[in-house]
């Protein structure tokens, strides 16, 4: 049934996916690919088909249920981290997904983000105060990661003293560490979060944990297993993505000085600028997997049951049939309907928080260091070899 020959992607793909996508898009809207990890999938590179895949109810997201298990036995190895901490809304179908999502949307609503904005500004300012003098810094390490880490940990309700260890458990889980180390990190995370539940049961606090533990409007509550995985989803969904977006935004500014000059002249342009970076070089490369549970027609191909379907967000956001001059940054695009946050029922519930964080991080950085510049040749920058993240390994910046 899988009639298309397999396109093997090499490690070079991670350094310049746009070149690979450009060539793929010319050949068709969907491609049978094998990633360097050995995972095989159908990769969608066209905007309209991506929207269909994001909304097609016949494609399942159940990684920890039968659809995900069948895909594994077909040799389509997907990274499956330890459940229960990782068996969360991103890997669920309705109706379970609908219930979890309603709760997440409320906990991350625009009003919650607005109320939290002064704290986000303070976190950015404190980190800028702590930058080591004028000179060169790895801005991802000294600013973007601690900024997104502190913001989400504080919103959730993790004590400042515990944050380094806490974030360590998360990053170990998604790292290339050996399985026993990952299991230990997942178990430590779970035990820590359970302790927080017990504390909040005694006395609720003004934080996201207490909000998630409270009964919803219909009186329904999340059980402990759902709570642990919800917190994990929110943390994993936000830590690297927001830091990556801040990094890519700064990279775009320092490599396109005309844009830097425009933002310096008018900081009010920052939100439109970030929106365009989300399209042009978002922190996400490929969205999470979907599984076929029956043969489906996709972009002229018949894809068999038990296969993985992926949307290359970085490719569809540069689809020339949808965006004029897709490879250029243009803050004044009239309709910037990019798919960086996905589309349909799994669309990112953290989009409002991500946009606010990026706006604050960039505005505060530019106010403090208007003359910042790239400290290395752009050709020397390296990207993480990740399917999900489009994030630099390091971003050496001269703060000026
Ligand atoms: C620049 C930052 C971000 C980007 C580019 C991003 C991207 C995405 C995308 C593409 C999806 C949909 C995945 C799919 O359908 O396969 C998603 C889902 C999700 N994101 Fe984000 N995200 C960002 C920030 C955040 C933040 C700040 C949070 C939490 C505070 C968050 C939490 C989640 C969760 C929980 C889901 C699963 C939603 C569901 O399954 O219904 N994300 N994100």
Short mmCIF file of C-alpha atoms and ligand atoms in Angstrom, two decimals:
data_model
loop_
_atom_site.label_atom_id
_atom_site.label_comp_id
_atom_site.label_asym_id
_atom_site.label_seq_id
_atom_site.Cartn_x
_atom_site.Cartn_y
_atom_site.Cartn_z
CA UNK A 1 0.00 0.00 0.00
CA UNK A 2 2.87 2.33 0.74
CA UNK A 3 3.65 2.92 -2.91
CA UNK A 4 6.15 5.80 -2.61
CA UNK A 5 9.85 4.95 -2.31
CA UNK A 6 11.41 5.90 1.00
CA UNK A 7 13.30 9.19 1.22
CA UNK A 8 16.15 8.73 3.72
CA UNK A 9 17.02 11.87 5.65
CA UNK A 10 20.59 12.31 6.86
CA UNK A 11 21.86 14.22 9.90
CA UNK A 12 22.35 17.23 7.58
CA UNK A 13 18.57 17.56 7.52
CA UNK A 14 18.65 19.10 11.01
CA UNK A 15 21.14 21.78 10.00
CA UNK A 16 19.04 23.03 7.07
CA UNK A 17 15.56 21.46 6.96
CA UNK A 18 14.30 24.33 4.79
CA UNK A 19 16.51 23.24 1.88
CA UNK A 20 15.17 19.67 2.17
CA UNK A 21 11.57 20.89 2.45
CA UNK A 22 11.94 23.18 -0.56
CA UNK A 23 12.94 20.22 -2.70
CA UNK A 24 10.27 17.94 -1.18
CA UNK A 25 7.47 20.46 -1.75
CA UNK A 26 8.33 20.52 -5.44
CA UNK A 27 7.78 16.74 -5.58
CA UNK A 28 4.45 16.62 -3.75
CA UNK A 29 2.47 17.33 -0.59
CA UNK A 30 3.40 14.17 1.39
CA UNK A 31 6.55 12.03 1.53
CA UNK A 32 7.43 8.60 2.91
CA UNK A 33 10.60 9.31 4.91
CA UNK A 34 13.08 7.59 7.18
CA UNK A 35 14.72 9.78 9.82
CA UNK A 36 18.31 9.22 11.00
CA UNK A 37 16.86 7.50 14.12
CA UNK A 38 15.33 4.84 11.83
CA UNK A 39 11.77 6.03 12.39
CA UNK A 40 9.63 5.84 9.25
CA UNK A 41 6.70 8.17 8.70
CA UNK A 42 4.58 10.03 6.14
CA UNK A 43 5.68 13.64 6.27
CA UNK A 44 3.26 16.38 5.15
CA UNK A 45 4.87 19.50 3.68
CA UNK A 46 1.86 21.31 2.16
CA UNK A 47 -0.27 23.81 4.09
CA UNK A 48 -3.76 22.65 3.04
CA UNK A 49 -2.98 18.98 3.57
CA UNK A 50 -1.49 19.83 6.99
CA UNK A 51 -4.78 21.40 8.06
CA UNK A 52 -6.63 18.28 6.94
CA UNK A 53 -4.25 16.01 8.88
CA UNK A 54 -4.56 18.18 12.02
CA UNK A 55 -8.37 17.86 11.87
CA UNK A 56 -8.96 14.35 10.43
CA UNK A 57 -10.71 12.30 13.17
CA UNK A 58 -9.67 9.05 11.50
CA UNK A 59 -6.03 9.79 12.43
CA UNK A 60 -5.47 8.84 16.06
CA UNK A 61 -3.11 10.47 18.60
CA UNK A 62 -3.18 7.51 21.05
CA UNK A 63 0.52 6.80 21.43
CA UNK A 64 -0.04 4.78 24.61
CA UNK A 65 -3.06 2.89 23.23
CA UNK A 66 -3.53 0.45 20.39
CA UNK A 67 -2.83 2.87 17.49
CA UNK A 68 0.63 3.73 18.86
CA UNK A 69 1.37 0.09 19.72
CA UNK A 70 0.41 -1.11 16.22
CA UNK A 71 2.67 1.53 14.65
CA UNK A 72 5.54 0.25 16.80
CA UNK A 73 5.03 -3.35 15.72
CA UNK A 74 5.09 -2.15 12.11
CA UNK A 75 8.62 -0.97 12.80
CA UNK A 76 7.67 2.69 13.04
CA UNK A 77 9.58 3.37 16.22
CA UNK A 78 8.26 6.44 18.03
CA UNK A 79 9.92 7.67 21.17
CA UNK A 80 7.61 6.51 23.98
CA UNK A 81 8.60 7.93 27.34
CA UNK A 82 7.52 6.32 30.60
CA UNK A 83 3.80 6.40 31.28
CA UNK A 84 1.93 7.51 33.35
CA UNK A 85 3.80 10.84 33.45
CA UNK A 86 3.86 11.05 29.66
CA UNK A 87 0.43 9.64 28.87
CA UNK A 88 -1.17 13.07 28.58
CA UNK A 89 -3.58 15.09 26.45
CA UNK A 90 -1.26 15.37 23.44
CA UNK A 91 -1.49 11.59 23.05
CA UNK A 92 -5.23 11.23 23.63
CA UNK A 93 -8.30 11.24 21.38
CA UNK A 94 -11.77 12.56 22.23
CA UNK A 95 -13.67 12.18 24.51
CA UNK A 96 -10.83 11.84 27.06
CA UNK A 97 -8.81 14.51 25.28
CA UNK A 98 -11.79 16.93 25.28
CA UNK A 99 -12.12 16.74 29.04
CA UNK A 100 -8.39 17.26 29.72
CA UNK A 101 -8.16 20.08 27.21
CA UNK A 102 -11.06 22.03 28.70
CA UNK A 103 -9.18 22.09 32.00
CA UNK A 104 -5.84 23.05 30.39
CA UNK A 105 -7.43 25.89 28.40
CA UNK A 106 -8.90 27.36 31.56
CA UNK A 107 -5.61 27.06 33.47
CA UNK A 108 -3.68 28.80 30.64
CA UNK A 109 -6.35 31.34 29.64
CA UNK A 110 -5.64 34.88 28.44
CA UNK A 111 -6.75 36.22 31.84
CA UNK A 112 -4.27 33.96 33.68
CA UNK A 113 -1.48 35.13 31.37
CA UNK A 114 -2.45 38.81 31.81
CA UNK A 115 -2.41 38.51 35.62
CA UNK A 116 0.98 36.82 35.49
CA UNK A 117 2.57 39.35 33.08
CA UNK A 118 4.21 41.58 35.76
CA UNK A 119 6.01 38.52 37.15
CA UNK A 120 7.26 37.56 33.66
CA UNK A 121 8.62 41.09 33.23
CA UNK A 122 10.39 40.84 36.58
CA UNK A 123 11.93 37.49 35.65
CA UNK A 124 13.31 38.99 32.41
CA UNK A 125 14.69 42.05 34.23
CA UNK A 126 16.35 39.96 36.97
CA UNK A 127 18.06 37.80 34.37
CA UNK A 128 19.25 40.83 32.42
CA UNK A 129 20.66 42.32 35.65
CA UNK A 130 22.59 39.08 36.14
CA UNK A 131 24.19 38.97 32.64
CA UNK A 132 27.97 38.89 33.00
CA UNK A 133 29.00 42.45 32.03
CA UNK A 134 29.56 43.61 28.45
CA UNK A 135 31.00 40.89 26.27
CA UNK A 136 29.90 37.65 24.66
CA UNK A 137 27.32 35.32 26.21
CA UNK A 138 25.50 32.22 25.03
CA UNK A 139 22.14 33.94 25.15
CA UNK A 140 20.25 30.64 25.15
CA UNK A 141 22.07 29.51 28.28
CA UNK A 142 22.19 32.77 30.20
CA UNK A 143 18.81 34.22 29.23
CA UNK A 144 16.35 32.24 27.07
CA UNK A 145 16.36 28.89 28.94
CA UNK A 146 16.40 30.31 32.50
CA UNK A 147 13.71 32.78 31.45
CA UNK A 148 11.29 30.17 30.11
CA UNK A 149 12.19 27.73 32.94
CA UNK A 150 11.61 30.24 35.74
CA UNK A 151 8.41 31.51 34.16
CA UNK A 152 6.70 28.15 33.79
CA UNK A 153 7.99 26.80 37.13
CA UNK A 154 6.75 29.87 38.94
CA UNK A 155 3.37 29.78 37.20
CA UNK A 156 2.96 26.11 38.11
CA UNK A 157 4.11 26.65 41.69
CA UNK A 158 7.56 25.01 41.91
CA UNK A 159 9.73 26.57 44.64
CA UNK A 160 12.74 28.49 43.30
CA UNK A 161 15.11 26.29 45.36
CA UNK A 162 13.85 23.10 43.65
CA UNK A 163 13.76 24.33 40.06
CA UNK A 164 17.20 23.21 38.90
CA UNK A 165 16.68 19.64 40.09
CA UNK A 166 13.12 19.63 38.85
CA UNK A 167 14.06 20.78 35.35
CA UNK A 168 16.90 18.24 35.37
CA UNK A 169 14.37 15.39 35.71
CA UNK A 170 12.45 16.72 32.74
CA UNK A 171 15.43 17.17 30.46
CA UNK A 172 16.79 13.72 31.37
CA UNK A 173 13.49 12.17 30.34
CA UNK A 174 13.70 13.61 26.85
CA UNK A 175 17.49 13.24 26.51
CA UNK A 176 19.47 10.38 24.98
CA UNK A 177 20.25 8.99 28.48
CA UNK A 178 20.02 5.22 29.07
CA UNK A 179 16.59 3.81 29.98
CA UNK A 180 17.26 3.26 33.75
CA UNK A 181 18.33 6.89 34.13
CA UNK A 182 15.17 8.04 32.34
CA UNK A 183 12.95 5.80 34.50
CA UNK A 184 14.60 7.22 37.62
CA UNK A 185 14.04 10.79 36.41
CA UNK A 186 10.35 10.08 35.63
CA UNK A 187 9.89 8.46 39.07
CA UNK A 188 11.58 11.38 40.88
CA UNK A 189 9.40 13.84 38.97
CA UNK A 190 6.26 11.90 39.84
CA UNK A 191 7.15 11.63 43.55
CA UNK A 192 7.93 15.36 43.74
CA UNK A 193 4.65 16.36 42.08
CA UNK A 194 2.69 14.06 44.41
CA UNK A 195 4.27 15.84 47.37
CA UNK A 196 3.06 19.16 45.93
CA UNK A 197 -0.48 17.77 45.60
CA UNK A 198 -0.46 16.80 49.25
CA UNK A 199 0.73 20.27 50.28
CA UNK A 200 -1.93 21.98 48.13
CA UNK A 201 -4.61 19.69 49.51
CA UNK A 202 -3.78 21.01 52.97
CA UNK A 203 -3.66 24.60 51.75
CA UNK A 204 -4.40 25.83 48.21
CA UNK A 205 -1.99 28.42 46.74
CA UNK A 206 -2.31 31.02 43.98
CA UNK A 207 -0.71 28.77 41.36
CA UNK A 208 -1.50 26.48 38.47
CA UNK A 209 -1.26 23.29 40.55
CA UNK A 210 -4.05 24.49 42.84
CA UNK A 211 -6.04 25.62 39.81
CA UNK A 212 -5.68 22.21 38.14
CA UNK A 213 -6.63 20.42 41.38
CA UNK A 214 -9.80 22.46 41.91
CA UNK A 215 -13.11 21.03 40.61
CA UNK A 216 -14.20 22.36 37.21
CA UNK A 217 -17.49 24.22 36.59
CA UNK A 218 -19.22 20.85 36.28
CA UNK A 219 -17.75 19.72 39.64
CA UNK A 220 -15.42 17.24 37.92
CA UNK A 221 -11.80 16.80 39.08
CA UNK A 222 -8.66 15.40 37.47
CA UNK A 223 -7.43 12.23 39.19
CA UNK A 224 -3.83 12.08 40.43
CA UNK A 225 -2.55 10.24 37.37
CA UNK A 226 -4.14 12.83 35.07
CA UNK A 227 -2.75 15.67 37.17
CA UNK A 228 0.83 14.36 37.02
CA UNK A 229 0.70 13.92 33.26
CA UNK A 230 -1.01 17.31 32.75
CA UNK A 231 1.78 19.08 34.63
CA UNK A 232 4.36 17.15 32.64
CA UNK A 233 2.64 18.12 29.36
CA UNK A 234 2.58 21.79 30.29
CA UNK A 235 6.23 21.76 31.35
CA UNK A 236 7.51 19.79 28.38
CA UNK A 237 5.31 21.81 26.03
CA UNK A 238 6.74 25.09 27.20
CA UNK A 239 10.34 24.81 28.39
CA UNK A 240 12.32 24.34 25.20
CA UNK A 241 9.77 25.85 22.83
CA UNK A 242 9.65 29.32 24.36
CA UNK A 243 13.43 29.42 24.85
CA UNK A 244 13.86 28.30 21.24
CA UNK A 245 11.49 31.00 20.00
CA UNK A 246 13.36 33.69 21.95
CA UNK A 247 16.64 32.37 20.50
CA UNK A 248 15.32 32.26 16.93
CA UNK A 249 13.87 35.75 17.31
CA UNK A 250 17.21 37.17 18.45
CA UNK A 251 19.02 35.24 15.71
CA UNK A 252 16.70 36.74 13.08
CA UNK A 253 17.36 40.23 14.43
CA UNK A 254 21.13 39.98 14.52
CA UNK A 255 21.34 38.41 11.07
CA UNK A 256 18.92 40.95 9.51
CA UNK A 257 20.07 44.34 10.85
CA UNK A 258 17.34 46.19 8.93
CA UNK A 259 14.77 44.50 11.19
CA UNK A 260 16.79 45.27 14.31
CA UNK A 261 16.85 48.95 13.33
CA UNK A 262 13.07 48.93 12.73
CA UNK A 263 12.34 47.39 16.15
CA UNK A 264 14.75 49.77 17.87
CA UNK A 265 12.87 52.66 16.26
CA UNK A 266 9.46 51.25 17.13
CA UNK A 267 9.29 48.57 19.88
CA UNK A 268 5.54 48.43 19.24
CA UNK A 269 6.42 46.26 16.22
CA UNK A 270 7.72 43.44 18.45
CA UNK A 271 4.45 41.40 18.52
CA UNK A 272 4.14 41.46 14.68
CA UNK A 273 7.81 40.58 14.44
CA UNK A 274 7.41 37.58 16.77
CA UNK A 275 4.36 36.42 14.84
CA UNK A 276 6.41 36.43 11.65
CA UNK A 277 9.30 34.59 13.35
CA UNK A 278 6.76 31.95 14.42
CA UNK A 279 6.08 31.42 10.71
CA UNK A 280 9.58 31.93 9.33
CA UNK A 281 11.73 30.12 11.92
CA UNK A 282 9.50 28.82 14.67
CA UNK A 283 10.93 26.83 17.56
CA UNK A 284 9.07 23.79 16.28
CA UNK A 285 10.06 21.73 13.26
CA UNK A 286 7.67 18.76 13.15
CA UNK A 287 4.41 18.38 15.14
CA UNK A 288 3.67 15.29 17.22
CA UNK A 289 2.74 11.94 15.61
CA UNK A 290 -0.64 10.80 14.38
CA UNK A 291 -1.42 7.15 13.61
CA UNK A 292 -3.51 5.63 10.83
CA UNK A 293 -6.02 3.10 12.11
CA UNK A 294 -7.25 2.19 8.61
CA UNK A 295 -5.91 2.83 5.09
CA UNK A 296 -6.26 6.55 4.19
CA UNK A 297 -5.76 8.55 1.00
CA UNK A 298 -3.23 11.29 1.61
CA UNK A 299 -1.98 13.65 -1.10
CA UNK A 300 -2.49 11.08 -3.85
CA UNK A 301 -1.07 8.11 -1.90
CA UNK A 302 -2.75 5.30 -0.03
CA UNK A 303 -1.21 5.05 3.41
CA UNK A 304 -1.79 1.73 5.13
CA UNK A 305 -3.06 1.12 8.64
CA UNK A 306 -0.57 1.37 11.53
CA UNK A 307 1.58 4.10 9.96
CA UNK A 308 2.81 7.37 11.40
CA UNK A 309 1.74 10.68 9.84
CA UNK A 310 3.68 13.84 10.71
CA UNK A 311 3.13 17.50 9.81
CA UNK A 312 6.32 19.43 9.10
CA UNK A 313 5.19 22.78 10.52
CA UNK A 314 8.45 24.40 9.40
CA UNK A 315 7.69 23.32 5.82
CA UNK A 316 4.00 24.24 5.65
CA UNK A 317 4.74 27.68 7.09
CA UNK A 318 6.85 28.35 3.99
CA UNK A 319 4.43 26.85 1.47
CA UNK A 320 4.57 29.25 -1.52
CA UNK A 321 0.95 28.41 -2.42
CA UNK A 322 -0.09 29.92 0.86
CA UNK A 323 2.47 32.61 1.71
CA UNK A 324 3.89 35.17 -0.72
CA UNK A 325 7.70 35.32 -0.63
CA UNK A 326 7.71 32.58 2.03
CA UNK A 327 11.48 32.62 2.59
CA UNK A 328 11.55 36.30 3.52
CA UNK A 329 10.73 37.93 6.86
CA UNK A 330 7.82 40.33 6.34
CA UNK A 331 6.28 41.81 9.49
CA UNK A 332 3.44 43.36 7.51
CA UNK A 333 1.95 40.16 6.07
CA UNK A 334 -1.77 40.86 5.86
CA UNK A 335 -2.87 37.32 6.83
CA UNK A 336 -0.20 35.51 8.79
CA UNK A 337 -2.13 32.29 9.45
CA UNK A 338 0.92 30.15 10.22
CA UNK A 339 0.55 26.72 11.79
CA UNK A 340 3.39 27.03 14.32
CA UNK A 341 0.95 26.29 17.14
CA UNK A 342 -0.82 23.52 15.19
CA UNK A 343 -4.50 23.55 14.25
CA UNK A 344 -7.71 21.88 15.36
CA UNK A 345 -8.38 20.14 18.66
CA UNK A 346 -4.71 19.78 19.70
CA UNK A 347 -3.79 23.37 18.84
CA UNK A 348 -1.35 24.68 21.45
CA UNK A 349 -3.17 25.80 24.63
CA UNK A 350 0.01 27.67 25.66
CA UNK A 351 0.03 30.01 22.62
CA UNK A 352 -1.05 33.12 24.58
CA UNK A 353 1.62 32.50 27.23
CA UNK A 354 4.29 31.78 24.60
CA UNK A 355 3.53 35.00 22.70
CA UNK A 356 3.54 37.07 25.89
CA UNK A 357 6.80 35.54 27.10
CA UNK A 358 8.54 36.08 23.76
CA UNK A 359 7.30 39.68 23.54
CA UNK A 360 8.58 40.48 27.04
CA UNK A 361 11.90 38.66 26.62
CA UNK A 362 12.69 40.48 23.36
CA UNK A 363 11.40 43.93 24.36
CA UNK A 364 13.34 43.93 27.64
CA UNK A 365 16.51 42.60 25.98
CA UNK A 366 16.43 45.26 23.24
CA UNK A 367 15.75 48.06 25.72
CA UNK A 368 18.82 47.02 27.70
CA UNK A 369 21.12 45.99 24.83
CA UNK A 370 20.04 47.85 21.66
CA UNK A 371 23.39 47.22 19.97
CA UNK A 372 23.55 43.46 20.42
CA UNK A 373 25.20 41.48 17.62
CA UNK A 374 26.12 37.95 16.64
CA UNK A 375 29.56 37.01 17.99
CA UNK A 376 30.31 34.29 15.41
CA UNK A 377 29.93 33.75 11.70
CA UNK A 378 26.31 32.63 11.01
CA UNK A 379 27.74 29.59 9.20
CA UNK A 380 29.29 28.38 12.48
CA UNK A 381 25.95 28.09 14.28
CA UNK A 382 24.69 24.53 14.89
CA UNK A 383 21.08 23.37 15.31
CA UNK A 384 19.88 20.66 17.70
CA UNK A 385 19.47 17.31 15.90
CA UNK A 386 15.80 17.14 16.93
CA UNK A 387 12.68 16.33 14.93
CA UNK A 388 10.50 18.38 17.23
CA UNK A 389 12.59 21.40 18.13
CA UNK A 390 14.12 23.89 15.73
CA UNK A 391 16.53 25.29 18.30
CA UNK A 392 20.15 26.33 18.15
CA UNK A 393 22.74 24.47 20.23
CA UNK A 394 24.19 27.81 21.36
CA UNK A 395 23.66 31.47 20.43
CA UNK A 396 26.84 33.52 21.06
CA UNK A 397 25.78 37.15 21.32
CA UNK A 398 27.86 40.29 21.93
CA UNK A 399 25.65 42.32 24.22
CA UNK A 400 27.33 45.62 23.44
C1 LIG B 1 6.83 28.92 20.92
C2 LIG B 1 6.27 28.15 21.79
C3 LIG B 1 5.40 26.96 21.45
C4 LIG B 1 5.23 26.30 20.27
C5 LIG B 1 5.89 26.57 18.92
C6 LIG B 1 4.26 25.24 20.52
C7 LIG B 1 3.78 24.35 19.56
C8 LIG B 1 2.77 23.45 19.77
C9 LIG B 1 2.15 22.65 18.74
C10 LIG B 1 2.53 22.67 17.24
C11 LIG B 1 1.21 21.86 19.32
C12 LIG B 1 0.27 20.89 18.62
C13 LIG B 1 0.95 19.58 18.39
C14 LIG B 1 0.16 18.61 17.50
O1 LIG B 1 -1.03 18.81 17.20
O2 LIG B 1 0.79 17.63 17.08
C15 LIG B 1 1.24 22.14 20.75
C16 LIG B 1 0.46 21.51 21.69
C17 LIG B 1 0.59 21.71 23.05
N1 LIG B 1 1.34 22.70 23.66
FE1 LIG B 1 2.51 24.06 22.76
N2 LIG B 1 3.90 25.27 21.84
C18 LIG B 1 4.55 26.32 22.45
C19 LIG B 1 4.43 26.72 23.76
C20 LIG B 1 3.69 26.07 24.72
C21 LIG B 1 3.53 26.52 26.08
C22 LIG B 1 4.12 27.81 26.65
C23 LIG B 1 2.76 25.57 26.72
C24 LIG B 1 2.28 25.51 28.14
C25 LIG B 1 2.36 26.48 29.01
C26 LIG B 1 2.42 24.54 25.75
C27 LIG B 1 1.69 23.41 26.00
C28 LIG B 1 1.17 22.59 25.02
C29 LIG B 1 0.27 21.46 25.31
C30 LIG B 1 -0.19 20.98 26.69
C31 LIG B 1 -0.08 20.91 24.07
C32 LIG B 1 -1.01 19.71 23.82
C33 LIG B 1 -2.40 20.22 23.43
C34 LIG B 1 -3.38 19.12 23.07
O3 LIG B 1 -2.99 17.98 22.86
O4 LIG B 1 -4.59 19.44 22.99
N3 LIG B 1 3.00 24.89 24.54
N4 LIG B 1 2.18 23.12 20.99
#
